[in-house]
Amino acid sequence: MKKLYSWSLIITLLFTPYLYGESLTTSTENNIYYFSADGDDSNDGSIESPWKTLEKASEIAQLQSKGGLLAPGDQMLFRRGDTFEGKLIVFAQGTEAAPITIGSYGTGELPIISGSGNIPNGDNLEAVKLTNTPYLIMENLWIKNDRKNKGNITWGSNTSIGIKVYANKWGGVMKGLIFRGLKITDVFGIDMIDYQGNFTLDYYTAHGIFFDSEANDKTVSPIKEIGIEDVLIEDCYFYNLGSRGVHVRHLSNIRNNPIDSEDRNKNFVIRNNVFEKLGGDAIVFASAYNALVEKNDFIDLGWGDHKSSTDRYFGRGEGCWIWDTRNIIVQFNRQYRARGFGDTYGAGGHIDFFCKNAIYQYNYSEDTEGGFVEILGDCVNSTFRYNVSKNDGFRDHHGFSIWVSGYVGSGETPVRSDSNFVYNNTVLLNKSGYTPDISIFAKNTYIYNNIFKVINGASIGADEVMIDIENGSELLVSNNLFYGNVSNAFMNLDNNKITSQDPQFMDETATDIDGFQLKENSPALNNGKAFPEPSFPMAGQGIFENISLHTATDIYGNPVDVKNLIPNIGADNKHNIGLPSDAVRVTGVSLSPITSSLEAGETWQATATISPANASVQSVSWSSSDEAVADGNATITVTTLDGRHTTSVNVSVGEVLYSLVLNGDFEND
């Protein structure tokens, strides 16, 4: 058998049953086992004499105590260009220093592991199943499971999984998993018929990767912790799946467990992946603790007709949906054309009930059926900031630009969420028929520094603006820019708003964030509200080592300091002059003289006066309606630097060019 390395030292590591349940023998003589469609299971597994089937692969991937061969540091490789049908079952366990790797070798297309196909006993529920397998790497493989033949499997026709990762009481906590460079495509259940024979979406489980953990075992003392921790999913492509791309679930029997880190899967990083043409959501977290979702593309989610029992697509999806989750950052993602009869919101997804410390920031979303912001009941510290939303919200049922609901489950008494923040986002609606509303049933809620541009027959709040804030709590809406068809009922909540002024995007026809940068004369510049923004308690720790306690940049990388410096309105802080938060704002500008007539050879001097006299910014800009006028009239206009105040004077010019002299304390365009 071919060896990857060869040393004489043998190390035996003993793991307690609490963690993994058996003693592992690891050697610095790390083995590589090879599989090829041209191989034979009677071979020795070397590259010259590879094995052939997934049955053989599952045999060597058993626990060592049950005859398995895979030891920490070993590799199991499948030849590129080959297809392996059946089911790969893995129990083997690596170590932090020596993980087990399942991958590929050779050249060409990735090797396919398919749970469906020419399989005598019927297509498998999973193509790959990992049970209690700590410290394992899966990379450079193509996983499929398009189930059509039920065979001997008499249940679960509505279930199909690409890779199932399962933690139970026999293994405890499973740590250190990496999924990298995978293609996961064509995963479908046979139908959408549940175990009672009814057509239902609720039990349709056709996922790319499904992380499933039992609840902690409370029948023993001390309580035995069960879960999946320290997981990285990166550079993978999820395409054409019946339901979800990645589903992370912990079967805790405590709803909204007050102990944040108990009975939850922990420390998930999902980055640099593409999720395309999925019947459901790209990513779902149910009972998780610490997750970072960044730099993913979400394209055509919620694919299919949810009313059809033969479609095999779920028909409802979005980027990242979280439930009963603590400490999550969803950032730098792009979402296009998400569809669904419920939920399906922009900004990268929505916050379902029982969540705490969730931040959706720096995301771009376009053409999302439901709307922009969704926060459901009994959540604390939910933040949407520095996102760009274009044409999100064309569904009549539960279609909102901002929706904060008390929903905590069917038939349950609504519970208001607390500390909801929606600030420095850019929202554009420019398609006729896009008419999202506003609904806020909550405790303390803050809506600051957002741009809402609504034109071309679109509207916000035309049908409903529902505000219900608990007594003793506050709703503060301030320093937003409203342009176009926005309901007065919503705008009038803001006593420091800007209205009737176009925010002046660079190119609102763009399909990414670049077009939504602000021009140099935008009224959104330097007109935001400085305030003590919410902090992220896990900043700088673990998977959040690069996350700051408070916002440090906008979506474009421009520096921001929302607490100490007055920001721009919207997601772009470029051209900001950095006024301190206690700056005295300009309230007006006047010109003198207010009219003037000039004859040949005369000079006219205008003086602009800022109000109040102690305003922090005294600069203004000047412009003329006709800078080259020689005989006739011209209008001279002065504008404050923040763009909010302007005044003009008419000048009548005789036979020669006028000479304009400005007060020396000001700037001239």
XYZ file of C-alpha atoms in Angstrom:
669
model
C 0.000 0.000 0.000
C 1.286 3.445 -0.905
C 2.138 5.683 2.031
C 1.994 9.456 2.068
C 4.557 9.804 4.831
C 6.756 7.358 6.684
C 8.106 7.737 10.192
C 8.637 5.158 12.871
C 6.844 7.013 15.650
C 3.406 5.638 16.590
C 1.133 7.751 18.807
C -1.959 6.515 20.596
C -4.586 9.119 21.520
C -7.317 8.303 23.986
C -10.555 10.270 23.716
C -13.041 9.980 26.508
C -16.386 8.311 25.745
C -18.001 11.642 26.607
C -16.563 13.076 23.418
C -16.305 10.431 20.775
C -16.808 7.042 22.306
C -13.661 5.091 21.382
C -9.874 5.060 21.532
C -8.153 6.140 18.321
C -4.821 4.923 17.101
C -3.037 7.394 14.888
C 0.225 6.998 13.096
C 2.582 9.356 11.395
C 2.445 6.773 8.569
C -0.567 8.424 6.959
C -2.275 6.236 4.374
C -3.944 7.255 1.131
C -6.679 4.959 -0.179
C -7.713 5.279 -3.834
C -11.006 4.565 -5.608
C -11.628 4.335 -9.340
C -14.511 3.225 -11.547
C -11.989 0.869 -13.154
C -10.894 -0.549 -9.808
C -11.839 -3.693 -7.938
C -12.753 -4.148 -4.306
C -10.347 -7.091 -4.147
C -7.423 -4.757 -4.896
C -5.216 -3.242 -2.209
C -6.439 0.366 -2.507
C -3.185 1.835 -3.809
C -3.099 4.216 -6.751
C -1.877 1.350 -8.941
C -4.546 -1.014 -7.596
C -7.566 1.078 -6.533
C -10.822 -0.041 -5.013
C -14.111 0.452 -6.851
C -17.296 0.917 -4.816
C -18.825 3.091 -2.133
C -19.568 -0.102 -0.218
C -15.827 -0.665 0.104
C -15.283 2.984 0.986
C -17.908 2.713 3.735
C -16.239 -0.441 5.020
C -12.852 1.208 5.548
C -14.576 4.327 6.970
C -16.044 2.385 9.888
C -14.769 2.968 13.405
C -11.392 1.377 13.930
C -12.874 -0.687 16.721
C -15.219 -2.203 14.138
C -12.590 -2.964 11.550
C -12.292 0.406 9.826
C -8.959 1.383 8.305
C -9.129 5.172 8.246
C -6.939 6.621 10.968
C -6.288 10.276 11.815
C -4.337 11.887 8.995
C -5.429 9.345 6.366
C -6.999 10.233 3.012
C -9.661 8.560 0.889
C -9.535 9.805 -2.718
C -11.857 9.250 -5.684
C -10.665 9.549 -9.266
C -11.804 12.601 -11.192
C -14.127 11.950 -14.095
C -15.620 8.841 -12.456
C -19.097 8.294 -11.003
C -19.708 6.273 -7.837
C -23.322 5.322 -7.107
C -24.624 4.191 -3.747
C -24.031 5.635 -0.301
C -20.840 6.642 1.464
C -21.185 6.026 5.211
C -18.451 7.421 7.441
C -17.839 6.853 11.154
C -14.052 7.335 11.091
C -12.603 10.003 13.366
C -9.712 12.353 12.870
C -7.966 14.595 15.356
C -7.368 18.334 15.413
C -3.720 17.772 14.485
C -4.480 15.052 11.926
C -7.892 15.318 10.256
C -9.156 12.690 7.842
C -9.559 13.874 4.242
C -12.078 12.620 1.683
C -11.307 14.097 -1.710
C -10.210 13.473 -5.284
C -7.169 12.730 -7.432
C -6.278 12.912 -11.088
C -7.459 15.424 -13.675
C -10.778 16.367 -15.227
C -14.248 16.906 -13.779
C -14.832 16.288 -10.096
C -15.714 12.702 -9.185
C -19.437 12.186 -8.624
C -20.820 10.482 -5.535
C -24.492 9.868 -6.246
C -27.047 8.437 -3.857
C -29.337 7.713 -6.782
C -29.052 5.953 -10.113
C -28.645 2.301 -11.007
C -29.094 1.062 -7.436
C -30.945 -2.289 -7.081
C -32.501 -1.627 -3.664
C -33.652 1.897 -4.456
C -32.191 5.371 -4.277
C -30.678 6.352 -0.941
C -31.938 8.952 1.501
C -28.401 10.373 1.586
C -25.489 10.211 -0.829
C -23.047 10.712 2.063
C -23.674 10.268 5.770
C -21.179 11.346 8.424
C -22.032 10.187 11.939
C -20.023 11.408 14.933
C -17.008 12.136 12.718
C -14.810 14.848 14.253
C -11.986 16.520 12.360
C -12.837 15.574 8.819
C -12.287 17.380 5.515
C -14.431 16.804 2.423
C -13.157 18.598 -0.659
C -13.205 18.567 -4.448
C -16.145 16.185 -4.868
C -19.445 16.356 -6.766
C -22.425 15.166 -4.729
C -25.821 14.277 -6.253
C -28.996 12.588 -5.077
C -31.923 12.836 -7.491
C -34.174 10.196 -5.941
C -36.725 8.570 -8.254
C -36.753 4.914 -7.221
C -38.120 4.194 -3.749
C -37.050 0.541 -3.906
C -36.935 -1.145 -0.506
C -37.215 2.178 1.338
C -40.882 2.316 2.263
C -40.789 5.748 3.935
C -39.147 9.104 3.344
C -40.168 9.646 -0.253
C -40.104 13.376 0.513
C -36.495 13.195 1.773
C -33.224 13.446 -0.107
C -29.905 14.688 1.258
C -26.593 15.268 -0.438
C -24.441 15.114 2.707
C -25.941 14.417 6.121
C -23.847 15.245 9.175
C -25.309 13.627 12.269
C -24.394 13.988 15.940
C -26.050 11.742 18.532
C -25.576 10.709 22.141
C -23.141 7.958 21.191
C -20.709 10.530 19.899
C -21.420 13.725 21.801
C -19.800 16.812 20.288
C -18.488 16.580 16.722
C -15.851 19.241 15.980
C -13.579 20.414 13.231
C -15.379 19.828 9.911
C -14.368 21.430 6.607
C -16.367 21.262 3.369
C -14.421 22.915 0.588
C -14.583 23.038 -3.198
C -17.668 20.815 -3.431
C -20.335 20.766 -6.131
C -23.688 19.715 -4.720
C -26.395 19.488 -7.362
C -29.622 17.736 -8.335
C -30.907 16.754 -4.902
C -34.634 15.935 -4.917
C -37.083 13.817 -3.007
C -39.254 11.411 -4.933
C -42.289 13.540 -4.113
C -43.706 15.849 -1.433
C -45.899 13.266 0.267
C -45.374 13.139 4.039
C -45.396 10.100 6.314
C -49.187 10.316 6.616
C -49.671 10.291 2.859
C -50.475 14.001 2.587
C -49.015 16.573 0.216
C -47.131 19.073 2.360
C -44.160 21.375 2.138
C -43.443 21.147 5.861
C -41.694 17.803 5.643
C -39.996 18.224 2.274
C -36.316 17.717 3.033
C -34.195 17.943 -0.107
C -31.035 19.646 1.143
C -27.461 19.921 -0.030
C -25.793 19.572 3.382
C -27.907 18.804 6.443
C -26.319 19.189 9.876
C -28.562 17.409 12.359
C -27.880 17.114 16.068
C -29.840 15.436 18.821
C -30.663 17.459 21.921
C -28.333 17.304 24.881
C -28.802 14.148 26.931
C -30.344 15.266 30.219
C -30.977 11.732 31.465
C -27.404 11.519 32.743
C -25.460 13.582 35.258
C -23.673 15.680 34.329
C -25.712 16.502 31.241
C -24.048 15.130 28.128
C -23.575 17.796 25.501
C -24.415 16.800 21.936
C -23.751 18.992 18.939
C -21.741 19.985 15.900
C -19.078 22.666 16.287
C -16.314 24.458 14.394
C -17.517 24.026 10.815
C -16.232 25.740 7.667
C -18.070 25.621 4.328
C -16.275 27.537 1.593
C -15.851 27.740 -2.172
C -18.744 25.345 -2.850
C -21.394 25.423 -5.569
C -24.974 24.453 -4.692
C -27.239 24.142 -7.730
C -30.670 22.752 -8.598
C -31.780 21.495 -5.201
C -35.348 20.729 -4.189
C -35.101 22.680 -0.963
C -32.184 24.124 1.044
C -28.503 24.444 0.390
C -27.256 24.198 3.982
C -29.550 23.391 6.906
C -28.125 23.463 10.439
C -30.477 22.048 13.080
C -30.167 21.206 16.759
C -33.083 19.246 18.184
C -33.143 21.103 21.469
C -36.247 20.456 23.536
C -36.069 23.985 24.983
C -37.539 26.795 22.901
C -35.626 30.022 23.334
C -33.233 28.466 25.859
C -32.044 31.302 28.139
C -28.574 29.713 28.315
C -27.275 30.981 24.989
C -24.574 28.394 24.350
C -26.562 25.355 25.516
C -28.333 22.952 23.148
C -27.110 24.720 20.028
C -24.676 23.919 17.232
C -21.725 26.302 17.375
C -19.153 28.203 15.372
C -20.195 27.889 11.727
C -18.482 29.850 8.953
C -20.104 29.760 5.500
C -18.240 31.868 2.952
C -17.485 32.310 -0.749
C -20.168 29.914 -1.963
C -22.724 30.130 -4.760
C -26.307 28.958 -4.173
C -28.330 28.893 -7.389
C -31.753 27.598 -8.434
C -32.812 26.223 -5.063
C -36.394 25.391 -4.166
C -35.781 26.674 -0.641
C -33.357 28.838 1.303
C -29.637 28.911 0.727
C -28.842 28.661 4.451
C -30.954 27.914 7.522
C -29.800 27.993 11.141
C -32.140 26.490 13.732
C -30.732 26.696 17.284
C -27.183 27.830 16.578
C -24.589 29.761 18.558
C -22.002 31.856 16.680
C -22.262 31.897 12.895
C -20.604 33.965 10.188
C -22.143 34.000 6.703
C -20.220 36.118 4.230
C -19.378 36.703 0.568
C -21.930 34.261 -0.822
C -24.098 34.631 -3.918
C -27.788 33.715 -3.583
C -29.407 33.385 -7.024
C -32.931 32.253 -7.945
C -33.997 30.940 -4.554
C -37.537 29.753 -3.857
C -37.621 28.164 -7.297
C -40.711 26.248 -8.352
C -44.436 26.094 -7.762
C -45.225 25.393 -4.119
C -48.795 24.411 -5.019
C -47.694 21.541 -7.230
C -47.178 18.092 -5.708
C -45.137 17.035 -8.737
C -42.834 20.049 -9.060
C -40.313 18.768 -6.464
C -39.141 22.326 -5.707
C -40.113 23.868 -2.383
C -41.038 27.234 -3.918
C -40.047 29.501 -1.019
C -36.581 30.746 -0.196
C -34.069 33.473 0.583
C -30.414 33.820 1.519
C -30.002 33.135 5.238
C -32.954 32.393 7.509
C -32.223 32.072 11.228
C -34.338 30.778 14.097
C -33.465 30.498 17.819
C -29.927 31.574 17.010
C -27.421 33.577 19.030
C -24.612 35.768 17.675
C -24.659 35.788 13.889
C -23.203 38.104 11.271
C -24.557 37.939 7.706
C -22.449 40.220 5.506
C -21.136 40.960 2.015
C -23.628 38.643 0.326
C -25.560 39.226 -2.902
C -29.117 38.033 -3.442
C -31.047 38.028 -6.729
C -34.623 36.973 -7.541
C -35.700 35.294 -4.313
C -39.274 34.014 -4.459
C -41.771 32.670 -1.962
C -45.296 32.824 -0.607
C -43.958 33.609 2.886
C -40.836 35.185 4.397
C -38.461 35.641 1.407
C -36.818 38.919 2.354
C -33.848 40.935 1.141
C -30.667 42.066 2.897
C -29.494 38.460 2.787
C -32.452 36.868 4.598
C -34.604 37.354 7.676
C -34.556 36.982 11.450
C -37.153 34.509 12.672
C -38.284 34.294 16.266
C -36.159 33.602 19.370
C -32.950 35.195 18.021
C -30.401 37.381 19.783
C -27.498 39.510 18.557
C -28.128 39.149 14.816
C -26.576 41.598 12.357
C -27.294 41.710 8.622
C -24.866 44.193 7.070
C -23.159 45.032 3.758
C -25.544 42.916 1.667
C -27.029 43.618 -1.762
C -30.482 42.296 -2.644
C -32.577 42.753 -5.767
C -36.001 41.593 -6.919
C -36.988 39.826 -3.694
C -40.650 38.910 -3.485
C -41.351 39.598 0.191
C -39.535 42.830 0.974
C -36.463 44.254 2.674
C -36.425 43.808 6.494
C -38.195 41.044 8.442
C -37.820 40.503 12.202
C -40.211 38.117 13.934
C -41.091 37.769 17.620
C -39.148 37.563 20.880
C -35.826 38.656 19.393
C -33.267 40.947 21.041
C -30.663 43.128 19.314
C -31.591 42.689 15.659
C -29.740 44.968 13.259
C -29.978 45.718 9.535
C -27.348 48.258 8.493
C -25.391 49.376 5.433
C -27.358 47.185 3.036
C -28.503 48.101 -0.477
C -31.980 46.952 -1.510
C -33.299 47.323 -5.060
C -36.893 46.446 -5.901
C -37.493 44.190 -2.924
C -41.175 43.685 -2.162
C -43.829 42.948 -4.768
C -45.922 40.393 -2.862
C -49.308 41.518 -1.549
C -49.398 39.070 1.380
C -46.882 40.084 4.045
C -44.909 42.277 1.680
C -43.103 44.990 3.647
C -40.131 47.289 3.374
C -39.879 47.011 7.161
C -41.726 44.299 9.072
C -41.222 43.750 12.794
C -43.721 41.160 14.007
C -44.526 39.466 17.292
C -45.050 36.076 15.644
C -43.606 33.186 17.697
C -45.497 30.275 16.186
C -48.968 29.375 15.035
C -51.520 29.780 17.825
C -48.987 31.362 20.201
C -49.455 34.755 21.874
C -47.325 37.328 20.009
C -44.165 38.501 21.780
C -42.609 41.835 20.844
C -38.978 41.950 19.802
C -36.726 44.467 21.552
C -33.836 46.647 20.370
C -34.488 46.584 16.636
C -32.148 48.729 14.539
C -32.572 49.637 10.871
C -30.039 52.267 9.869
C -27.887 53.528 7.009
C -29.515 51.360 4.372
C -30.221 52.358 0.783
C -33.615 51.300 -0.593
C -34.689 51.853 -4.192
C -38.064 50.912 -5.667
C -38.434 51.916 -9.301
C -40.825 49.345 -10.773
C -44.548 49.815 -11.109
C -46.545 47.410 -8.962
C -43.922 47.137 -6.234
C -45.941 48.324 -3.231
C -44.489 47.075 0.082
C -45.873 48.419 3.341
C -44.626 49.166 6.867
C -45.622 47.118 9.933
C -43.981 47.416 13.351
C -45.285 45.549 16.412
C -42.366 45.786 18.804
C -40.550 47.276 21.732
C -37.679 49.728 21.278
C -37.106 50.270 17.567
C -34.789 52.700 15.784
C -34.925 53.676 12.109
C -32.164 56.140 11.247
C -30.253 57.434 8.241
C -31.955 55.367 5.533
C -32.602 56.365 1.934
C -36.017 55.445 0.528
C -36.279 56.355 -3.147
C -39.613 55.238 -4.614
C -40.488 56.163 -8.205
C -42.059 54.954 -11.472
C -45.344 53.797 -9.954
C -43.869 52.007 -6.940
C -44.879 52.929 -3.390
C -44.080 52.327 0.266
C -46.907 52.265 2.788
C -49.716 53.058 0.358
C -51.882 50.251 1.742
C -50.656 50.007 5.335
C -48.464 51.733 7.885
C -49.102 49.887 11.140
C -47.237 51.061 14.241
C -47.771 49.404 17.634
C -45.029 50.102 20.186
C -45.296 48.745 23.722
C -45.985 51.306 26.444
C -42.731 52.420 28.009
C -40.762 51.634 24.863
C -39.845 53.988 22.053
C -39.945 54.205 18.294
C -37.398 56.711 17.007
C -37.372 57.519 13.308
C -34.874 60.190 12.328
C -32.694 61.629 9.569
C -34.072 59.497 6.767
C -34.265 60.684 3.174
C -37.606 60.063 1.468
C -37.956 60.697 -2.251
C -40.992 59.794 -4.286
C -44.131 57.902 -3.361
C -43.671 57.192 0.342
C -46.688 57.312 2.646
C -47.008 60.431 4.789
C -47.945 58.165 7.683
C -44.428 56.733 7.535
C -42.559 59.933 6.676
C -44.270 61.933 9.418
C -42.726 59.686 12.049
C -39.445 61.442 11.196
C -39.055 65.032 12.433
C -35.597 65.398 10.878
C -36.280 63.997 7.451
C -35.223 65.128 4.022
C -37.972 65.011 1.399
C -38.362 65.949 -2.250
C -34.625 65.754 -2.918
C -33.222 63.018 -5.140
C -30.406 61.184 -3.311
C -28.431 61.192 -6.590
C -27.087 57.677 -7.045
C -24.258 57.165 -9.502
C -26.253 54.657 -11.590
C -29.485 53.225 -10.260
C -29.773 50.886 -13.249
C -26.833 48.929 -11.819
C -27.303 45.412 -10.471
C -24.706 45.618 -7.714
C -23.678 48.042 -5.009
C -21.404 50.203 -7.169
C -24.275 52.051 -8.801
C -25.644 53.194 -5.435
C -22.715 55.318 -4.401
C -23.636 58.965 -3.915
C -22.641 61.851 -6.138
C -20.649 64.694 -4.627
C -23.642 67.000 -4.367
C -26.070 64.456 -2.900
C -28.340 65.840 -0.160
C -27.621 62.649 1.797
C -24.051 63.746 2.538
C -23.317 64.728 6.157
C -27.006 64.705 7.049
C -27.289 61.535 9.096
C -27.760 61.104 12.809
C -24.896 60.167 15.107
C -25.999 57.817 17.856
C -24.631 55.054 20.121
C -25.159 52.097 17.811
C -25.588 48.537 19.145
C -22.447 46.573 19.905
C -21.730 42.976 18.948
C -20.760 41.086 22.125
C -18.612 38.445 20.392
C -16.541 40.948 18.391
C -12.875 40.021 18.120
C -13.385 36.491 19.423
C -13.127 33.142 17.648
C -14.804 33.141 14.246
C -15.517 36.857 14.760
C -11.866 37.856 15.155
C -12.192 40.334 12.262
C -15.522 41.774 13.408
C -15.391 45.120 15.212
C -17.468 45.969 18.268
C -19.170 48.747 16.304
C -19.368 49.623 12.624
C -15.971 50.653 11.263
C -16.771 50.967 7.540
C -19.694 51.313 5.193
C -20.537 48.769 2.480
C -17.899 50.321 0.197
C -15.096 50.298 2.747
C -15.290 53.999 3.605
C -14.614 54.687 7.297
C -17.540 55.421 9.597
C -17.909 56.224 13.275
C -21.639 56.441 13.823
C -21.326 57.256 17.517
C -18.875 60.143 17.295
C -19.188 61.545 13.761
C -22.269 62.564 11.809
C -22.615 60.011 8.981
C -24.148 60.301 5.557
C -27.655 59.043 5.001
C -27.713 55.664 3.269
C -25.125 52.930 2.823
C -22.402 55.127 1.282
C -20.279 57.318 3.578
C -17.997 58.658 0.849
C -17.529 62.462 0.681
C -18.322 62.666 4.406
C -16.505 65.535 6.124
C -16.493 63.965 9.582
C -18.487 66.439 11.643
C -18.438 65.613 15.357
C -21.655 64.273 16.816
C -22.119 67.460 18.868
C -21.742 69.717 15.833
C -24.152 72.642 15.613
C -26.171 72.060 12.467
C -26.934 74.742 9.918
C -30.572 75.816 9.961
C -30.524 78.290 7.072
C -28.631 80.651 4.770
C -29.415 84.155 3.531
C -27.974 86.448 0.857
C -27.533 90.174 0.704
C -28.278 92.177 -1.273
C -31.320 90.239 -2.422
C -31.415 91.896 -5.894
C -28.970 93.894 -7.953
C -28.649 95.710 -11.269
C -25.239 96.211 -12.853
C -24.092 98.628 -15.519
C -20.913 98.710 -17.548
C -17.820 98.598 -15.392
C -19.628 97.935 -12.113
C -18.728 95.210 -9.609
C -21.250 93.440 -7.403
C -20.404 91.795 -4.084
C -22.692 89.264 -2.407
C -22.493 88.083 1.174
C -23.952 84.833 2.473
C -24.855 84.467 6.128
C -25.191 81.081 7.824
C -27.706 80.510 10.615
C -27.080 80.034 13.436
C -23.931 82.100 13.708
C -22.184 79.345 15.696
C -22.923 76.565 13.186
C -20.027 74.127 12.970
C -19.815 74.370 9.177
C -19.754 77.875 7.732
C -18.865 76.911 4.156
C -21.222 77.336 1.223
C -21.081 76.778 -2.525
C -22.044 79.262 -5.225
C -23.500 78.784 -8.684
C -24.936 80.907 -11.471
C -27.706 80.139 -13.914
C -25.582 81.752 -16.648
C -21.961 82.387 -15.790
C -21.276 83.984 -19.180
C -24.227 86.357 -19.347
C -23.305 89.672 -20.978
C -26.644 91.365 -21.260
C -29.714 90.169 -19.387
C -30.474 88.373 -16.130
C -28.709 85.718 -14.056
C -29.682 83.904 -10.879
C -26.947 83.497 -8.284
C -27.552 80.606 -5.874
C -25.826 79.806 -2.619
C -26.121 76.332 -1.018
C -24.962 75.115 2.374
C -22.414 72.338 2.370
C -24.929 69.766 3.609
C -27.214 70.591 0.682
C -30.252 71.148 2.882
C -30.496 74.948 2.604
C -30.306 77.240 -0.396
C -31.231 80.764 -1.451
C -30.874 82.847 -4.605
C -30.560 86.416 -5.859
C -31.398 87.808 -9.288
C -28.825 90.015 -11.008
C -29.656 92.224 -13.991
C -26.603 92.795 -16.194
C -26.079 95.691 -18.606
C -23.813 95.911 -21.649
C -20.749 94.094 -20.290
C -19.987 90.966 -18.290
C -20.679 91.375 -14.627
C -17.945 90.822 -12.091
C -18.968 88.654 -9.140
C -17.036 89.129 -5.914
C -17.760 86.714 -3.075
C -17.368 87.298 0.600
C -13.944 85.942 1.474
C -15.240 83.574 4.164
C -16.948 81.343 1.617
C -16.145 79.001 -1.233
C -17.062 79.435 -4.866
C -18.038 76.604 -7.231
